[in-house]
Coordinates of C-alpha atoms in Angstrom, one line a residue:
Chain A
X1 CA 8.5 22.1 10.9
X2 CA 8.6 18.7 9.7
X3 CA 5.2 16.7 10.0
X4 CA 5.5 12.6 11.2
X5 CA 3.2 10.1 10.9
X6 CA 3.0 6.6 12.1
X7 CA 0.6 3.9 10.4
X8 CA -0.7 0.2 11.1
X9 CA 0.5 -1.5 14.1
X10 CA 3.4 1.1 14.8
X11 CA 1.0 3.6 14.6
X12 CA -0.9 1.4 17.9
X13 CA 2.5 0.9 19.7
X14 CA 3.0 4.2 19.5
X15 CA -0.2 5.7 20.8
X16 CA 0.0 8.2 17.9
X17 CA -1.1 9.2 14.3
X18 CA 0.5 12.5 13.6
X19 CA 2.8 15.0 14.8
X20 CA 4.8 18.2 14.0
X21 CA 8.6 18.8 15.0
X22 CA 10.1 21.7 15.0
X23 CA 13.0 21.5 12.3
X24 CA 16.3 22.1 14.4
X25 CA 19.8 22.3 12.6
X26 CA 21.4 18.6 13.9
X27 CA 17.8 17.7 12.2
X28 CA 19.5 16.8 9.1
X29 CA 18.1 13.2 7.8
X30 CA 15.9 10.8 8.4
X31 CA 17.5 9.2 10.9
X32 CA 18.2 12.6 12.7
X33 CA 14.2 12.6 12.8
X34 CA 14.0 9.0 14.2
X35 CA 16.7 10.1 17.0
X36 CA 14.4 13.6 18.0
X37 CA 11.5 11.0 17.9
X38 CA 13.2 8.4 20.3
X39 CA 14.2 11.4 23.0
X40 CA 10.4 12.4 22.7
X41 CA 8.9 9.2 23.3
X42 CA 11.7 7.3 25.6
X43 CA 12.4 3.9 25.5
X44 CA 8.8 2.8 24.8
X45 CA 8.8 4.2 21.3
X46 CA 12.6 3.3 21.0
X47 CA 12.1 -0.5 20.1
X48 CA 9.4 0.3 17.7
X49 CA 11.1 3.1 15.8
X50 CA 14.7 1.6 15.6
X51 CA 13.0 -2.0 14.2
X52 CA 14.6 -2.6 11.2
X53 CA 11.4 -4.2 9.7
X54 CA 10.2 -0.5 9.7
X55 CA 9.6 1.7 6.0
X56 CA 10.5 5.5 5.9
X57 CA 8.5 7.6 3.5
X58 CA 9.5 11.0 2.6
X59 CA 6.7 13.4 1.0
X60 CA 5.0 10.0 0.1
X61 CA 8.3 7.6 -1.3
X62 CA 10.2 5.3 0.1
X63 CA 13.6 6.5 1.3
X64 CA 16.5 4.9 3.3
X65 CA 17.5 6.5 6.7
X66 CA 20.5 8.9 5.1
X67 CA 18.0 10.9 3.0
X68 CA 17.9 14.4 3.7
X69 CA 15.0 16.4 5.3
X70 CA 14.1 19.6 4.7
X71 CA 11.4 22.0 6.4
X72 CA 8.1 21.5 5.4
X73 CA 8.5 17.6 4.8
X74 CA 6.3 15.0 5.5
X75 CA 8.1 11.8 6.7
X76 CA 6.0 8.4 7.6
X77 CA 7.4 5.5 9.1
X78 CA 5.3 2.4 8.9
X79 CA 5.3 -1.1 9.0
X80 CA 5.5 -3.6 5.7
X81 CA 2.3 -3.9 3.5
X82 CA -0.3 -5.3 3.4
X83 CA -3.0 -4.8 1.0
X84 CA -4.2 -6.1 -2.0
Chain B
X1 CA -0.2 5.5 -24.6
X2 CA -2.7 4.2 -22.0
X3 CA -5.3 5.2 -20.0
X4 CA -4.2 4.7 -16.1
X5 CA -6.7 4.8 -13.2
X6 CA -6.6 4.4 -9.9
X7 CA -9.0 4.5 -6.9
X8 CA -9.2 4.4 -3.0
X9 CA -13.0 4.1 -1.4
X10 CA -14.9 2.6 1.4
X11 CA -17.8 1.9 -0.6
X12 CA -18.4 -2.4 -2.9
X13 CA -18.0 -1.8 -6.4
X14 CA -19.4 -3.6 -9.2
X15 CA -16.6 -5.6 -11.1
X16 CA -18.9 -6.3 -14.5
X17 CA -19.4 -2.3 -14.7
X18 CA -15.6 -1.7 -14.1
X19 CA -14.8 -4.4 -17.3
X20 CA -17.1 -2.3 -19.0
X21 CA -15.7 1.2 -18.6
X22 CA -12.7 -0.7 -19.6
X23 CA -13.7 -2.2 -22.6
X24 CA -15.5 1.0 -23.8
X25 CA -12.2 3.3 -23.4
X26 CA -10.8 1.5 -26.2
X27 CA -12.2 0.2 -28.9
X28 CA -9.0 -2.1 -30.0
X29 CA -9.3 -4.0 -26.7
X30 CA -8.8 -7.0 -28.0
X31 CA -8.1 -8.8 -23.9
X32 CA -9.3 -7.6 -20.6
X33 CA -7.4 -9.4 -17.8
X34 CA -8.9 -8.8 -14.6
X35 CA -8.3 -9.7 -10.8
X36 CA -10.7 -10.1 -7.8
X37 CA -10.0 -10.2 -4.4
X38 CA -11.8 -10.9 -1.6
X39 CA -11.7 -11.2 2.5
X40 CA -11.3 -14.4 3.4
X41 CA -13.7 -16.3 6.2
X42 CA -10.5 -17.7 8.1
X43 CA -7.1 -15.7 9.6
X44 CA -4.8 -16.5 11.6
X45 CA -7.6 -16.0 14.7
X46 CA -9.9 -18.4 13.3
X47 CA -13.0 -17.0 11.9
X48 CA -13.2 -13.6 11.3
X49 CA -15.9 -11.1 11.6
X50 CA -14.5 -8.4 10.2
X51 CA -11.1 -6.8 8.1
X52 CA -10.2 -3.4 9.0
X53 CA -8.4 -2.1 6.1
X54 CA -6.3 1.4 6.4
X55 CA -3.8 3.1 3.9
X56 CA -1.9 6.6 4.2
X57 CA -4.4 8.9 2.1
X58 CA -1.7 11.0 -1.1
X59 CA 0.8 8.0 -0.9
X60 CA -1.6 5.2 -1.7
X61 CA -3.0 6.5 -4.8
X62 CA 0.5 7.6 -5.9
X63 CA 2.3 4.5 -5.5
X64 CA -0.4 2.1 -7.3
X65 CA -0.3 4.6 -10.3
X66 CA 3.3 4.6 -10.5
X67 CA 3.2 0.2 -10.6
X68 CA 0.4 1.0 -13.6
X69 CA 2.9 3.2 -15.3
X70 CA 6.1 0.6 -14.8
X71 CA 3.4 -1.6 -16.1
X72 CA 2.9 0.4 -19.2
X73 CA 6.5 0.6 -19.6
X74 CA 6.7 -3.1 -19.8
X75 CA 3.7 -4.5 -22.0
X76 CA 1.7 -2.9 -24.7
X77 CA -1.4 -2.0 -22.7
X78 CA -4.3 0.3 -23.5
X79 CA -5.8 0.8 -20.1
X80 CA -5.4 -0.3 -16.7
X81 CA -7.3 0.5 -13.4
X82 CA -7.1 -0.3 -9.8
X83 CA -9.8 0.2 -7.2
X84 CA -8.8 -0.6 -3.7
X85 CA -11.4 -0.5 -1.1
X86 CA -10.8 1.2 3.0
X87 CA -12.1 0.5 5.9
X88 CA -14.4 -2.2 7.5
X89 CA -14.7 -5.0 5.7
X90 CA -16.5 -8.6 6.2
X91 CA -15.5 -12.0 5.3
X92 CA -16.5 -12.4 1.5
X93 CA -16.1 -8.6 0.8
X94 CA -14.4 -7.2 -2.5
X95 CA -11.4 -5.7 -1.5
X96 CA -9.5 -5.4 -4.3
X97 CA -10.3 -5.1 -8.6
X98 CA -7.0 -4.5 -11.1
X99 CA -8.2 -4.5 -14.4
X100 CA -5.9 -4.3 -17.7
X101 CA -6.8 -3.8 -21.8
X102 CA -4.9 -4.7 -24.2
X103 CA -4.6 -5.4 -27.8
X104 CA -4.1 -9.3 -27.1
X105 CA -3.7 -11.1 -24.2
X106 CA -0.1 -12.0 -23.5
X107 CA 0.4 -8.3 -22.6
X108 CA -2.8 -8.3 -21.0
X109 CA -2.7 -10.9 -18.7
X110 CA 1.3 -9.6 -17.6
X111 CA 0.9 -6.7 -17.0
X112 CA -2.3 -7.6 -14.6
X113 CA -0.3 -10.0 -13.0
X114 CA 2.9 -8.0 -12.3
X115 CA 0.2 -4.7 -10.9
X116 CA -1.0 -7.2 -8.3
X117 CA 2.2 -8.4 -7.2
X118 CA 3.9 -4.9 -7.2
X119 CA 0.5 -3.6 -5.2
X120 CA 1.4 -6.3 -2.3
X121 CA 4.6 -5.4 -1.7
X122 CA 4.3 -1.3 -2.5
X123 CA 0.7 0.1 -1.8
X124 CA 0.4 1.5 1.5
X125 CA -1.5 -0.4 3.2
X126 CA -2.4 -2.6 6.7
X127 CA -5.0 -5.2 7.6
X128 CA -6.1 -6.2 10.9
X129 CA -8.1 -9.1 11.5
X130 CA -10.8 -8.5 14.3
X131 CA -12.2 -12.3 15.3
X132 CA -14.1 -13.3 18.9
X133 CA -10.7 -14.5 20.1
X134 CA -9.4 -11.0 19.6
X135 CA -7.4 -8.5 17.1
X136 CA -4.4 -9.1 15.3
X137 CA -2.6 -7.0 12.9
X138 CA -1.7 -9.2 9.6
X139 CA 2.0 -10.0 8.7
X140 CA 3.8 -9.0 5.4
X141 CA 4.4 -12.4 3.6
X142 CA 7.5 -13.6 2.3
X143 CA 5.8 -15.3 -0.4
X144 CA 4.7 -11.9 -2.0
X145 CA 8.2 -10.5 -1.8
X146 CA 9.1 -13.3 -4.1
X147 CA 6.2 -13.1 -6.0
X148 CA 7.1 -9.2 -6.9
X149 CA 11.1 -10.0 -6.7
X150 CA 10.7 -12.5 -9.6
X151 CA 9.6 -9.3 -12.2
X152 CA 12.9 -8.7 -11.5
X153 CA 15.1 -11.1 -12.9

């Protein structure tokens, strides 16, 4: 089970904080996960996810779209920052 | 070896007590370099009535530490501490405090500088401006890319 969230403005497109996904075998990076989330959503979460303006976090850093998952991960994709 | 704080809450906080609990961890602080920052009246909308502020709760705290450890790493700092606040905020609201100790106040004033530009660009989180016109979500800047890409060279 790999848990996703979605923050800021992403997190609005999508209609959707958090969700779990079931780990299959082809699920083997990040990108993997962003594919599983595209055939969940259709193409209204397609544009949003595939943006390249769009951060990946795995189990809270900042990763590229190659990185390995593994079961029990938490993997966020959000939009650039802006605090401070 | 230096004392490294950070913290995430809704609630104002008072920035003279903050210097304080600085000042008082070490007793050869010399500098205290501190930033403030605050909502603005004015966004993008026009006038704003309120600031929603939100952050992803584990990762927030995680990444400002680690820009007060490279910080460390860099300058010859005593202390350092960041409180970030959450939620609803109005125009004139403390959102931000970074504080820094030092011996003396080259280091000081650095390594202050170089946590707020590295918490732009790295801390999880999003504003969105709510104004009578409506909402808008507030754009990363390309200006504080630069600012936190020029600790670089």
């Amino acid at each position: 089970m790999i848990t996703v969230r979605f923050f800021g403005s992403l997190r609005e497109q999508l209609g959707s904080s958090e969700l779990q996904l079931d780990r299959s075998p082809e699920m083997e990076s990040v990108r993997d996960v962003r594919t599983a989330l595209v055939d969940l959503g259709g193409e209204a979460w397609q544009s949003a996810l595939e943006s390249n303006a769009l951060i990946t976090a795995l189990n809270h850093r900042v990763v590229d779209l190659d990185t390995s998952v593994a079961d029990g991960d938490e993997l966020a994709f959000y939009p650039p920052v802006t605090g401070g | 070896m230096s004392a490294l704080d950070v913290v995430i809450q809704r609630d104002d906080f008072d920035v003279e007590q903050l210097q304080g609990m600085l000042q008082s961890a070490s007793t050869d602080a010399g500098a205290i370099a501190s930033f403030t920052g605050y909502v603005r009246e004015g966004g993008d909308l026009g006038q704003l009535t309120e600031l929603e502020l939100e952050h992803y709760p584990g990762m927030t705290e995680k990444a400002i530490t680690e820009v007060l450890e490279e910080a460390a790493s860099r300058w010859n700092i005593l202390g350092a501490r960041v409180i970030h606040r959450v939620g609803s905020l109005r125009p004139g609201d403390k959102i931000v405090w970074v504080g820094v100790s030092a011996s003396h106040r080259g280091d000081a004033f650095a390594a202050c500088e170089f946590a707020m530009d590295y918490l732009k660009t790295r801390a999880p989180f999003w504003k969105k401006e709510i104004a009578a016109e409506g909402a808008q979500w507030v754009s990363a800047r390309e200006s504080d890319n630069r600012r936190a890409r020029r600790w670089n060279s």
